[in-house]
């Protein structure tokens, strides 16, 4: 048996106080009577009739002392530990991802998991080291090796279920590293997916309640931009077939609704054609109730057709000209450096082989084999080398080997503000980064000196390079999944950049410049994005949608070892189905409270029946 | 006329005195002679002659008719000395209605009846000694002295009736002694009765308690203070204690009654809420 709050025993200090009170006796109010004669005899009579009279005052006192002892124990909360409650350090992993907000376990899976985690902490011996991992898009450790269960309880209570997907791999790595530190650590994992590790206590919270989700919402404009077609994908993650009503909203107004029949675990597409080309925002909503409402909606911002002005300063580069002409939203202006007095008014400047004395201030730049300049330095020249891709977003999702040959390329001393794009064995051949508020992308070779233009990935990586600097549309980002960073294309003239989340909370993103990608996409819904320019405030929006494919489809798989009661899951009444029992110590608190009550009743009985005076 | 003894009170005791038989019992016949000889003899009854009887009282006419000796009995009107002790200790000045009122009215009424019956009446206010007294009064004209004394008496001190009686020294021979008290008294009640019996007194014990003494209304922890001695006792009133008190009260009253029976005294138990005429009727017409 252990005491959860040993300080509660301080209540025993009341025992000497009671004894003292009995010794001092109570001071009574005076009451004048004709004679004490009868009262004295009555008092003597009571004493004479009770052979244990000497003890009778003590009986009340003993009862009161016993009551105080019980009270002290109640405050101290004694717990009889069960077999599972060892004194080894405990690691609690609590899934805080979106799927844990499902209400198939009342009130939610997350609340049930937190309640069980608290119960488990309650049952631990005092002094047990407690570590907690909150597992969401970025697993973190809110409390590490806490000896005080109070602190752990406080931290666990402060956890909130997020709208993001769980980074299960990151969490597993974190857990494994903690296990490596202390192989004796007892891992208790509270989640709704499948047990990711062996030799851990896995508590599952999943009744596979009916859940439907919008897994995709995208659009395509026709050639003249007058009409838009929306494509939506709806998934039924439940174990029953479903017929769902799906509504589409354009710019916040209801546009159309369709009904779709989906088998259990199936996905279906709904097309919405001939939407007005003027629509800027599409929102989709599944109107059928399910256990998780947040994934029933999705939104996307339609990128405008506003053309981006690009100045291509080159003597002749057919590859670049052809490539840029393939990007639909670009207005290409070709010039020669010598022909230009001032570079101003373009969104992107591409300097091929030449460089003005001063780089333009109002736009980003791409430089091909630039002449020596004040901005960065060349460390050497590499000839007949193979250039390969560095780790950079422009290569994302490209699975083939990115490499090409070059006759000659400059090798650069990588500036502090830059990240490499292409490297060879001798160093960095291409890099990019923010120089102040301008973003510059530098390639150390002339395209004509390489076989890059004939590589199949050339148009892809060059298009992405351009999109990195000037994203499609008028700097609009469309939508991301919750928890994923979003790259914000910031106008070089912007003084301040704010992102306002769906709750109305405004976050200053910049300064400092350059703007790193915005990572606060933790809430599902429409975000505002404000750039404060000299000429005014430029407002845009983007959507953060539920990470359905990554999160919901994973979490709604049936955990091993659990039976699924589909009917019970529908109304959530069948407690215990889909919820693993959490071992805890047996608290004696309730028993002690009943005992205290019994003592108080006995004391009252003793008093009222005159067994004691 | 005060509120204690108002005109209604006087009217009532005048009415009561007509029916009162507050006299010495018949066994005393022949032992005390009336001072108004010859005119005060009233025939009462016959009984058979027994040796030792005054043969002068033999009814010879009856002997002639029945050939048996009969004695003529007479109701003798005589002057009986009536002594009324009224307890004026502090304990008697308590209760609602106050015991002092009930006790003084009873004493005054008995005094009036005795005076009306041409007895020699003494009213003595006592606590542990004699506080005030009106001694050897005769005739109703003396009644105002009793009234004056009882109206103005101060209740104080402890009660010791035996001692007060000893101080008074009853030397009148056979007579009637009435004691009105709550009998929360020092000294032995038994010894007191014994003393009065020795003094050849027909003793009338009027035991008066207040309703609050009969049924205490204390319901919490209190410090009881004795009104006479100032002594205290801390008690927490419980049903058990109240039961014990009731037992003690009954025991106390029974002891008084038993002692009275033992010594041939009359015992009357009243509460202060009993109407005085009822008390008087009970005492005077027993």
CSV table of C-alpha atoms in Angstrom, one decimal, chain A residues 24-47 49-50 56-57 60 606-613, chain B residues 91 94 99 182 184 213 216-218 220-228 231-242 244-245 247-249 252 255:
chain,number,residue,atom,x,y,z
A,24,UNK,CA,-9.7,21.9,28.7
A,25,UNK,CA,-13.4,21.1,28.4
A,26,UNK,CA,-15.8,23.3,26.8
A,27,UNK,CA,-16.8,26.6,28.5
A,28,UNK,CA,-20.6,26.5,29.0
A,29,UNK,CA,-23.2,29.2,29.2
A,30,UNK,CA,-24.4,29.7,32.7
A,31,UNK,CA,-28.0,28.6,33.6
A,32,UNK,CA,-29.4,29.3,37.0
A,33,UNK,CA,-31.5,26.6,38.6
A,34,UNK,CA,-33.1,26.5,42.1
A,35,UNK,CA,-30.8,23.7,43.3
A,36,UNK,CA,-28.1,21.4,41.9
A,37,UNK,CA,-29.4,18.7,44.2
A,38,UNK,CA,-31.3,16.6,41.7
A,39,UNK,CA,-28.8,17.3,38.8
A,40,UNK,CA,-25.9,16.1,40.9
A,41,UNK,CA,-27.8,13.0,41.8
A,42,UNK,CA,-28.7,12.4,38.2
A,43,UNK,CA,-25.0,12.8,37.1
A,44,UNK,CA,-24.0,10.4,39.9
A,45,UNK,CA,-26.8,8.0,38.8
A,46,UNK,CA,-25.5,7.9,35.2
A,47,UNK,CA,-22.0,7.2,36.5
A,49,UNK,CA,-25.2,2.8,36.1
A,50,UNK,CA,-22.2,2.6,33.7
A,56,UNK,CA,-17.3,6.9,28.4
A,57,UNK,CA,-15.9,10.4,27.8
A,60,UNK,CA,-16.4,9.9,22.1
A,606,UNK,CA,-23.3,7.2,21.2
A,607,UNK,CA,-24.0,10.8,21.9
A,608,UNK,CA,-27.7,10.8,21.4
A,609,UNK,CA,-28.3,7.6,23.4
A,610,UNK,CA,-26.4,9.1,26.3
A,611,UNK,CA,-23.8,6.5,26.4
A,612,UNK,CA,-21.4,9.4,26.8
A,613,UNK,CA,-22.1,12.7,28.4
B,91,UNK,CA,-34.6,28.4,45.4
B,94,UNK,CA,-37.8,30.5,40.6
B,99,UNK,CA,-42.9,29.0,43.1
B,182,UNK,CA,-39.6,22.8,47.5
B,184,UNK,CA,-34.3,21.4,48.4
B,213,UNK,CA,-38.2,21.5,37.5
B,216,UNK,CA,-36.3,20.6,32.4
B,217,UNK,CA,-36.2,22.4,29.1
B,218,UNK,CA,-32.4,22.6,28.8
B,220,UNK,CA,-27.5,21.9,25.3
B,221,UNK,CA,-24.3,22.1,27.2
B,222,UNK,CA,-24.6,24.5,30.1
B,223,UNK,CA,-23.0,25.4,33.3
B,224,UNK,CA,-25.7,24.9,35.9
B,225,UNK,CA,-25.6,27.5,38.8
B,226,UNK,CA,-27.2,26.7,42.1
B,227,UNK,CA,-29.4,29.8,42.9
B,228,UNK,CA,-28.8,29.3,46.7
B,231,UNK,CA,-22.1,26.2,43.1
B,232,UNK,CA,-21.8,25.1,39.5
B,233,UNK,CA,-21.8,22.0,37.4
B,234,UNK,CA,-21.0,21.6,33.7
B,235,UNK,CA,-23.4,19.3,32.0
B,236,UNK,CA,-24.2,18.3,28.4
B,237,UNK,CA,-27.9,17.5,28.3
B,238,UNK,CA,-28.5,14.2,26.8
B,239,UNK,CA,-31.6,12.1,26.8
B,240,UNK,CA,-29.8,9.8,29.3
B,241,UNK,CA,-29.2,12.6,31.6
B,242,UNK,CA,-32.8,13.8,31.4
B,244,UNK,CA,-31.7,10.2,35.1
B,245,UNK,CA,-33.0,13.5,36.3
B,247,UNK,CA,-35.7,9.2,38.0
B,248,UNK,CA,-34.0,11.3,40.6
B,249,UNK,CA,-37.0,13.7,40.8
B,252,UNK,CA,-37.0,12.6,45.7
B,255,UNK,CA,-38.8,9.8,49.6
